[in-house]
């Protein structure tokens, strides 16, 4: 077992939601306890690929925790219904972070790992440079839609449906699909329009594709065709 601990892309929130774990959170905890990482289930090629892929995913989970935590703090005592939905997203991202870190900490380090983390951090930092909060949440909702498709691709890649990591991606996908709706509704609450979504979708899609394409070999080794994933997203938004 490789017990190194990876540096975070973004700091953990100063305060975490007091909400109790929800059903899918508990499924992820159960996955960590009963499956987790048995390296005998991972070929050397799979270990190498996932050690580069996971940092790209982790940056997004850690960025989202921070954004949603800050928004919950900003809205304190203003809109209880909206706050609960945002707190649930933050909680989901926390459990995704735990599970992905659990896997990554047991995989061998790769030279591309630090590069993947650095470039992902740059991407998510640029995402936050929005003109206003509504635009930021438009971008988050759009990105969550992309992540949902990406998780589906990993869930059905060469690993096979019964592979532990494929099952974990299936659990994460369920949460991310819900996050698309929560972020979208919050963006509208903040004043976003449907035209704002149209304006951001292609920009976010292109920027994410540029980021992931730098590590295309990692996806190809897992049997994931990035072009096909992004073509499906483009078709969804036309």
PDB file of C-alpha atoms in Angstrom:
ATOM      1  CA  UNK A   1       0.000   0.000   0.000  1.00  0.00           C
ATOM      2  CA  UNK A   2       1.267   3.436  -0.912  1.00  0.00           C
ATOM      3  CA  UNK A   3       0.366   5.623   2.084  1.00  0.00           C
ATOM      4  CA  UNK A   4       1.321   9.044   0.762  1.00  0.00           C
ATOM      5  CA  UNK A   5      -1.093  11.891   1.380  1.00  0.00           C
ATOM      6  CA  UNK A   6      -1.704  14.235  -1.536  1.00  0.00           C
ATOM      7  CA  UNK A   7      -1.688  18.011  -1.292  1.00  0.00           C
ATOM      8  CA  UNK A   8      -5.115  19.548  -1.727  1.00  0.00           C
ATOM      9  CA  UNK A   9      -5.945  21.797  -4.674  1.00  0.00           C
ATOM     10  CA  UNK A  10      -8.143  23.960  -2.467  1.00  0.00           C
ATOM     11  CA  UNK A  11      -8.390  24.207   1.339  1.00  0.00           C
ATOM     12  CA  UNK A  12     -11.164  22.414   3.159  1.00  0.00           C
ATOM     13  CA  UNK A  13     -14.045  24.638   4.332  1.00  0.00           C
ATOM     14  CA  UNK A  14     -13.462  26.202   7.738  1.00  0.00           C
ATOM     15  CA  UNK A  15     -16.833  24.881   8.922  1.00  0.00           C
ATOM     16  CA  UNK A  16     -18.711  21.844   7.652  1.00  0.00           C
ATOM     17  CA  UNK A  17     -22.445  21.345   7.433  1.00  0.00           C
ATOM     18  CA  UNK A  18     -23.990  19.594  10.428  1.00  0.00           C
ATOM     19  CA  UNK A  19     -26.362  17.623   8.159  1.00  0.00           C
ATOM     20  CA  UNK A  20     -26.411  13.877   8.728  1.00  0.00           C
ATOM     21  CA  UNK A  21     -25.063  11.715   5.888  1.00  0.00           C
ATOM     22  CA  UNK A  22     -27.694  10.955   3.284  1.00  0.00           C
ATOM     23  CA  UNK A  23     -28.360   7.617   1.556  1.00  0.00           C
ATOM     24  CA  UNK A  24     -25.806   7.979  -1.211  1.00  0.00           C
ATOM     25  CA  UNK A  25     -23.241   9.366   1.254  1.00  0.00           C
ATOM     26  CA  UNK A  26     -23.704   6.171   3.281  1.00  0.00           C
ATOM     27  CA  UNK A  27     -23.319   4.058   0.143  1.00  0.00           C
ATOM     28  CA  UNK A  28     -19.979   5.751  -0.521  1.00  0.00           C
ATOM     29  CA  UNK A  29     -18.869   5.153   3.071  1.00  0.00           C
ATOM     30  CA  UNK A  30     -19.900   1.515   2.721  1.00  0.00           C
ATOM     31  CA  UNK A  31     -17.908   1.317  -0.534  1.00  0.00           C
ATOM     32  CA  UNK A  32     -14.833   2.619   1.286  1.00  0.00           C
ATOM     33  CA  UNK A  33     -15.237   0.065   4.073  1.00  0.00           C
ATOM     34  CA  UNK A  34     -16.122  -3.011   2.026  1.00  0.00           C
ATOM     35  CA  UNK A  35     -14.321  -2.416  -1.268  1.00  0.00           C
ATOM     36  CA  UNK A  36     -12.061   0.595  -1.040  1.00  0.00           C
ATOM     37  CA  UNK A  37      -8.864  -0.259  -2.841  1.00  0.00           C
ATOM     38  CA  UNK A  38      -7.700  -3.816  -3.280  1.00  0.00           C
ATOM     39  CA  UNK A  39      -4.749  -3.238  -5.598  1.00  0.00           C
ATOM     40  CA  UNK A  40      -5.072  -6.808  -6.835  1.00  0.00           C
ATOM     41  CA  UNK A  41      -8.234  -5.623  -8.576  1.00  0.00           C
ATOM     42  CA  UNK A  42      -6.255  -2.941 -10.441  1.00  0.00           C
ATOM     43  CA  UNK A  43      -3.788  -3.799 -13.188  1.00  0.00           C
ATOM     44  CA  UNK A  44      -0.565  -1.781 -13.389  1.00  0.00           C
ATOM     45  CA  UNK A  45      -1.945   0.146 -16.372  1.00  0.00           C
ATOM     46  CA  UNK A  46      -5.163   0.929 -14.466  1.00  0.00           C
ATOM     47  CA  UNK A  47      -3.217   2.113 -11.440  1.00  0.00           C
ATOM     48  CA  UNK A  48      -1.090   4.394 -13.599  1.00  0.00           C
ATOM     49  CA  UNK A  49      -4.114   5.825 -15.425  1.00  0.00           C
ATOM     50  CA  UNK A  50      -6.171   6.422 -12.303  1.00  0.00           C
ATOM     51  CA  UNK A  51      -3.266   8.042 -10.479  1.00  0.00           C
ATOM     52  CA  UNK A  52      -3.436  10.811 -13.120  1.00  0.00           C
ATOM     53  CA  UNK A  53      -7.222  10.887 -13.604  1.00  0.00           C
ATOM     54  CA  UNK A  54      -8.121  11.170  -9.918  1.00  0.00           C
ATOM     55  CA  UNK A  55      -6.260  14.460  -9.275  1.00  0.00           C
ATOM     56  CA  UNK A  56      -8.281  16.011 -12.107  1.00  0.00           C
ATOM     57  CA  UNK A  57     -11.484  14.889 -10.394  1.00  0.00           C
ATOM     58  CA  UNK A  58     -10.364  15.796  -6.884  1.00  0.00           C
ATOM     59  CA  UNK A  59      -9.705  19.436  -7.735  1.00  0.00           C
ATOM     60  CA  UNK A  60     -13.312  19.774  -8.814  1.00  0.00           C
ATOM     61  CA  UNK A  61     -14.672  18.143  -5.663  1.00  0.00           C
ATOM     62  CA  UNK A  62     -12.501  20.327  -3.424  1.00  0.00           C
ATOM     63  CA  UNK A  63     -13.321  23.506  -5.312  1.00  0.00           C
ATOM     64  CA  UNK A  64     -17.046  22.758  -5.064  1.00  0.00           C
ATOM     65  CA  UNK A  65     -16.883  22.155  -1.314  1.00  0.00           C
ATOM     66  CA  UNK A  66     -15.343  25.568  -0.821  1.00  0.00           C
ATOM     67  CA  UNK A  67     -17.768  27.390  -3.149  1.00  0.00           C
ATOM     68  CA  UNK A  68     -20.887  25.845  -1.639  1.00  0.00           C
ATOM     69  CA  UNK A  69     -19.638  26.330   1.912  1.00  0.00           C
ATOM     70  CA  UNK A  70     -19.019  30.016   1.223  1.00  0.00           C
ATOM     71  CA  UNK A  71     -22.441  30.434  -0.368  1.00  0.00           C
ATOM     72  CA  UNK A  72     -24.145  28.768   2.609  1.00  0.00           C
ATOM     73  CA  UNK A  73     -22.310  31.175   4.933  1.00  0.00           C
ATOM     74  CA  UNK A  74     -23.329  34.149   2.773  1.00  0.00           C
ATOM     75  CA  UNK A  75     -26.980  33.107   2.838  1.00  0.00           C
ATOM     76  CA  UNK A  76     -27.093  32.364   6.562  1.00  0.00           C
ATOM     77  CA  UNK A  77     -30.619  33.008   7.932  1.00  0.00           C
ATOM     78  CA  UNK A  78     -31.879  34.236   4.528  1.00  0.00           C
ATOM     79  CA  UNK A  79     -33.318  31.285   2.631  1.00  0.00           C
ATOM     80  CA  UNK A  80     -33.548  28.033   4.567  1.00  0.00           C
ATOM     81  CA  UNK A  81     -34.833  25.923   1.651  1.00  0.00           C
ATOM     82  CA  UNK A  82     -32.050  27.072  -0.668  1.00  0.00           C
ATOM     83  CA  UNK A  83     -29.445  26.691   2.076  1.00  0.00           C
ATOM     84  CA  UNK A  84     -30.381  23.066   2.750  1.00  0.00           C
ATOM     85  CA  UNK A  85     -29.988  22.139  -0.915  1.00  0.00           C
ATOM     86  CA  UNK A  86     -26.593  23.874  -1.036  1.00  0.00           C
ATOM     87  CA  UNK A  87     -25.502  22.173   2.195  1.00  0.00           C
ATOM     88  CA  UNK A  88     -26.442  18.800   0.741  1.00  0.00           C
ATOM     89  CA  UNK A  89     -24.260  19.453  -2.309  1.00  0.00           C
ATOM     90  CA  UNK A  90     -21.334  20.443  -0.096  1.00  0.00           C
ATOM     91  CA  UNK A  91     -21.830  17.250   1.931  1.00  0.00           C
ATOM     92  CA  UNK A  92     -21.921  15.109  -1.224  1.00  0.00           C
ATOM     93  CA  UNK A  93     -18.696  16.675  -2.490  1.00  0.00           C
ATOM     94  CA  UNK A  94     -17.055  16.001   0.882  1.00  0.00           C
ATOM     95  CA  UNK A  95     -17.781  12.275   0.606  1.00  0.00           C
ATOM     96  CA  UNK A  96     -16.613  12.205  -3.020  1.00  0.00           C
ATOM     97  CA  UNK A  97     -13.391  13.863  -1.862  1.00  0.00           C
ATOM     98  CA  UNK A  98     -12.922  11.280   0.916  1.00  0.00           C
ATOM     99  CA  UNK A  99     -13.441   8.321  -1.399  1.00  0.00           C
ATOM    100  CA  UNK A 100     -11.231   9.635  -4.222  1.00  0.00           C
ATOM    101  CA  UNK A 101      -8.464  10.533  -1.762  1.00  0.00           C
ATOM    102  CA  UNK A 102      -8.805   7.033  -0.298  1.00  0.00           C
ATOM    103  CA  UNK A 103      -8.088   5.523  -3.702  1.00  0.00           C
ATOM    104  CA  UNK A 104      -5.359   7.947  -4.713  1.00  0.00           C
ATOM    105  CA  UNK A 105      -3.423   7.550  -1.468  1.00  0.00           C
ATOM    106  CA  UNK A 106      -2.956   3.868  -2.258  1.00  0.00           C
ATOM    107  CA  UNK A 107      -1.933   4.212  -5.900  1.00  0.00           C
ATOM    108  CA  UNK A 108       1.657   4.722  -7.062  1.00  0.00           C
ATOM    109  CA  UNK A 109       2.700   8.301  -7.695  1.00  0.00           C
ATOM    110  CA  UNK A 110       3.168   9.249 -11.347  1.00  0.00           C
ATOM    111  CA  UNK A 111       5.205  12.106 -12.844  1.00  0.00           C
ATOM    112  CA  UNK A 112       2.025  13.504 -14.448  1.00  0.00           C
ATOM    113  CA  UNK A 113       0.138  13.641 -11.141  1.00  0.00           C
ATOM    114  CA  UNK A 114       1.438  17.023 -10.025  1.00  0.00           C
ATOM    115  CA  UNK A 115       0.977  18.448 -13.532  1.00  0.00           C
ATOM    116  CA  UNK A 116      -2.638  17.222 -13.603  1.00  0.00           C
ATOM    117  CA  UNK A 117      -3.323  18.779 -10.231  1.00  0.00           C
ATOM    118  CA  UNK A 118      -1.681  22.076 -11.161  1.00  0.00           C
ATOM    119  CA  UNK A 119      -3.563  22.425 -14.444  1.00  0.00           C
ATOM    120  CA  UNK A 120      -6.877  21.412 -12.852  1.00  0.00           C
ATOM    121  CA  UNK A 121      -6.403  23.981 -10.101  1.00  0.00           C
ATOM    122  CA  UNK A 122      -5.730  26.645 -12.723  1.00  0.00           C
ATOM    123  CA  UNK A 123      -8.918  25.650 -14.572  1.00  0.00           C
ATOM    124  CA  UNK A 124     -11.145  25.804 -11.486  1.00  0.00           C
ATOM    125  CA  UNK A 125      -9.585  29.061 -10.334  1.00  0.00           C
ATOM    126  CA  UNK A 126     -10.338  30.625 -13.724  1.00  0.00           C
ATOM    127  CA  UNK A 127     -13.915  29.336 -13.457  1.00  0.00           C
ATOM    128  CA  UNK A 128     -14.362  31.371 -10.284  1.00  0.00           C
ATOM    129  CA  UNK A 129     -13.343  34.604 -12.051  1.00  0.00           C
ATOM    130  CA  UNK A 130     -16.933  35.310 -12.977  1.00  0.00           C
ATOM    131  CA  UNK A 131     -18.564  38.717 -13.341  1.00  0.00           C
ATOM    132  CA  UNK A 132     -21.019  37.889 -10.569  1.00  0.00           C
ATOM    133  CA  UNK A 133     -22.357  35.017  -8.450  1.00  0.00           C
ATOM    134  CA  UNK A 134     -25.127  34.105 -10.872  1.00  0.00           C
ATOM    135  CA  UNK A 135     -22.586  33.609 -13.668  1.00  0.00           C
ATOM    136  CA  UNK A 136     -20.432  31.530 -11.336  1.00  0.00           C
ATOM    137  CA  UNK A 137     -23.317  29.179 -10.560  1.00  0.00           C
ATOM    138  CA  UNK A 138     -24.230  28.982 -14.248  1.00  0.00           C
ATOM    139  CA  UNK A 139     -20.677  27.757 -14.810  1.00  0.00           C
ATOM    140  CA  UNK A 140     -20.882  25.310 -11.908  1.00  0.00           C
ATOM    141  CA  UNK A 141     -24.133  23.808 -13.191  1.00  0.00           C
ATOM    142  CA  UNK A 142     -22.681  23.509 -16.694  1.00  0.00           C
ATOM    143  CA  UNK A 143     -19.532  21.887 -15.360  1.00  0.00           C
ATOM    144  CA  UNK A 144     -21.536  19.437 -13.225  1.00  0.00           C
ATOM    145  CA  UNK A 145     -23.334  18.328 -16.388  1.00  0.00           C
ATOM    146  CA  UNK A 146     -19.930  17.641 -17.955  1.00  0.00           C
ATOM    147  CA  UNK A 147     -18.746  15.737 -14.879  1.00  0.00           C
ATOM    148  CA  UNK A 148     -21.907  13.609 -14.914  1.00  0.00           C
ATOM    149  CA  UNK A 149     -21.121  12.515 -18.470  1.00  0.00           C
ATOM    150  CA  UNK A 150     -17.493  11.910 -17.587  1.00  0.00           C
ATOM    151  CA  UNK A 151     -18.434   9.760 -14.585  1.00  0.00           C
ATOM    152  CA  UNK A 152     -20.743   7.744 -16.816  1.00  0.00           C
ATOM    153  CA  UNK A 153     -17.889   7.209 -19.263  1.00  0.00           C
ATOM    154  CA  UNK A 154     -15.594   5.948 -16.489  1.00  0.00           C
ATOM    155  CA  UNK A 155     -18.382   3.789 -15.067  1.00  0.00           C
ATOM    156  CA  UNK A 156     -18.680   2.024 -18.433  1.00  0.00           C
ATOM    157  CA  UNK A 157     -15.034   2.028 -19.516  1.00  0.00           C
ATOM    158  CA  UNK A 158     -12.569  -0.868 -19.856  1.00  0.00           C
ATOM    159  CA  UNK A 159     -12.575  -1.367 -16.087  1.00  0.00           C
ATOM    160  CA  UNK A 160     -15.910  -3.164 -16.367  1.00  0.00           C
ATOM    161  CA  UNK A 161     -19.150  -2.591 -14.480  1.00  0.00           C
ATOM    162  CA  UNK A 162     -18.055  -4.726 -11.512  1.00  0.00           C
ATOM    163  CA  UNK A 163     -14.734  -2.979 -10.965  1.00  0.00           C
ATOM    164  CA  UNK A 164     -14.641  -1.141  -7.578  1.00  0.00           C
ATOM    165  CA  UNK A 165     -13.650   2.195  -9.114  1.00  0.00           C
ATOM    166  CA  UNK A 166     -16.358   1.935 -11.780  1.00  0.00           C
ATOM    167  CA  UNK A 167     -18.912   1.397  -9.013  1.00  0.00           C
ATOM    168  CA  UNK A 168     -17.602   4.417  -7.130  1.00  0.00           C
ATOM    169  CA  UNK A 169     -17.970   6.556 -10.266  1.00  0.00           C
ATOM    170  CA  UNK A 170     -21.542   5.336 -10.595  1.00  0.00           C
ATOM    171  CA  UNK A 171     -22.280   6.554  -7.064  1.00  0.00           C
ATOM    172  CA  UNK A 172     -20.630   9.908  -7.716  1.00  0.00           C
ATOM    173  CA  UNK A 173     -22.558  10.270 -10.983  1.00  0.00           C
ATOM    174  CA  UNK A 174     -25.873  10.007  -9.120  1.00  0.00           C
ATOM    175  CA  UNK A 175     -24.936  12.954  -6.923  1.00  0.00           C
ATOM    176  CA  UNK A 176     -23.515  15.068  -9.741  1.00  0.00           C
ATOM    177  CA  UNK A 177     -26.696  14.705 -11.789  1.00  0.00           C
ATOM    178  CA  UNK A 178     -28.601  16.178  -8.841  1.00  0.00           C
ATOM    179  CA  UNK A 179     -26.012  18.951  -8.436  1.00  0.00           C
ATOM    180  CA  UNK A 180     -26.693  20.120 -11.987  1.00  0.00           C
ATOM    181  CA  UNK A 181     -30.279  20.909 -10.970  1.00  0.00           C
ATOM    182  CA  UNK A 182     -29.399  22.512  -7.618  1.00  0.00           C
ATOM    183  CA  UNK A 183     -26.754  24.785  -9.152  1.00  0.00           C
ATOM    184  CA  UNK A 184     -29.036  25.677 -12.040  1.00  0.00           C
ATOM    185  CA  UNK A 185     -31.907  26.634  -9.750  1.00  0.00           C
ATOM    186  CA  UNK A 186     -29.602  28.648  -7.534  1.00  0.00           C
ATOM    187  CA  UNK A 187     -28.210  30.489 -10.560  1.00  0.00           C
ATOM    188  CA  UNK A 188     -31.766  31.439 -11.555  1.00  0.00           C
ATOM    189  CA  UNK A 189     -32.455  32.551  -7.978  1.00  0.00           C
ATOM    190  CA  UNK A 190     -29.424  34.834  -8.255  1.00  0.00           C
ATOM    191  CA  UNK A 191     -30.762  36.367 -11.471  1.00  0.00           C
ATOM    192  CA  UNK A 192     -29.350  34.203 -14.270  1.00  0.00           C
ATOM    193  CA  UNK A 193     -31.311  33.698 -17.492  1.00  0.00           C
ATOM    194  CA  UNK A 194     -31.529  30.848 -19.985  1.00  0.00           C
ATOM    195  CA  UNK A 195     -29.449  32.974 -22.340  1.00  0.00           C
ATOM    196  CA  UNK A 196     -26.692  33.060 -19.710  1.00  0.00           C
ATOM    197  CA  UNK A 197     -26.560  29.267 -19.802  1.00  0.00           C
ATOM    198  CA  UNK A 198     -26.372  29.230 -23.594  1.00  0.00           C
ATOM    199  CA  UNK A 199     -23.526  31.754 -23.486  1.00  0.00           C
ATOM    200  CA  UNK A 200     -21.484  29.768 -20.951  1.00  0.00           C
ATOM    201  CA  UNK A 201     -22.044  26.190 -22.113  1.00  0.00           C
ATOM    202  CA  UNK A 202     -19.756  26.231 -25.136  1.00  0.00           C
ATOM    203  CA  UNK A 203     -17.098  28.235 -23.292  1.00  0.00           C
ATOM    204  CA  UNK A 204     -16.989  25.805 -20.372  1.00  0.00           C
ATOM    205  CA  UNK A 205     -17.137  22.781 -22.665  1.00  0.00           C
ATOM    206  CA  UNK A 206     -14.209  24.055 -24.745  1.00  0.00           C
ATOM    207  CA  UNK A 207     -12.108  24.942 -21.690  1.00  0.00           C
ATOM    208  CA  UNK A 208     -12.709  21.561 -20.029  1.00  0.00           C
ATOM    209  CA  UNK A 209     -11.950  19.731 -23.263  1.00  0.00           C
ATOM    210  CA  UNK A 210      -8.619  21.589 -23.548  1.00  0.00           C
ATOM    211  CA  UNK A 211      -7.733  20.582 -20.001  1.00  0.00           C
ATOM    212  CA  UNK A 212      -8.643  16.909 -20.317  1.00  0.00           C
ATOM    213  CA  UNK A 213      -7.140  16.576 -23.802  1.00  0.00           C
ATOM    214  CA  UNK A 214      -3.711  17.257 -22.308  1.00  0.00           C
ATOM    215  CA  UNK A 215      -4.126  13.889 -20.563  1.00  0.00           C
ATOM    216  CA  UNK A 216      -5.925  12.129 -23.400  1.00  0.00           C
ATOM    217  CA  UNK A 217      -3.666   9.082 -23.215  1.00  0.00           C
ATOM    218  CA  UNK A 218      -4.879   8.473 -19.647  1.00  0.00           C
ATOM    219  CA  UNK A 219      -8.490   8.351 -20.843  1.00  0.00           C
ATOM    220  CA  UNK A 220      -7.622   6.273 -23.909  1.00  0.00           C
ATOM    221  CA  UNK A 221      -5.944   3.662 -21.702  1.00  0.00           C
ATOM    222  CA  UNK A 222      -9.226   3.319 -19.834  1.00  0.00           C
ATOM    223  CA  UNK A 223     -11.190   3.021 -23.075  1.00  0.00           C
ATOM    224  CA  UNK A 224     -12.713   6.496 -22.868  1.00  0.00           C
ATOM    225  CA  UNK A 225     -13.094   8.510 -26.061  1.00  0.00           C
ATOM    226  CA  UNK A 226     -13.044  12.152 -24.947  1.00  0.00           C
ATOM    227  CA  UNK A 227     -14.272  13.325 -28.342  1.00  0.00           C
ATOM    228  CA  UNK A 228     -17.350  11.124 -28.015  1.00  0.00           C
ATOM    229  CA  UNK A 229     -18.055  12.336 -24.457  1.00  0.00           C
ATOM    230  CA  UNK A 230     -17.947  15.969 -25.551  1.00  0.00           C
ATOM    231  CA  UNK A 231     -19.938  15.328 -28.732  1.00  0.00           C
ATOM    232  CA  UNK A 232     -22.736  13.949 -26.545  1.00  0.00           C
ATOM    233  CA  UNK A 233     -22.640  17.075 -24.411  1.00  0.00           C
ATOM    234  CA  UNK A 234     -22.737  19.334 -27.466  1.00  0.00           C
ATOM    235  CA  UNK A 235     -25.718  17.397 -28.810  1.00  0.00           C
ATOM    236  CA  UNK A 236     -27.471  17.681 -25.438  1.00  0.00           C
ATOM    237  CA  UNK A 237     -27.160  21.474 -25.495  1.00  0.00           C
ATOM    238  CA  UNK A 238     -28.074  22.123 -29.124  1.00  0.00           C
TER     239      UNK A 238
END
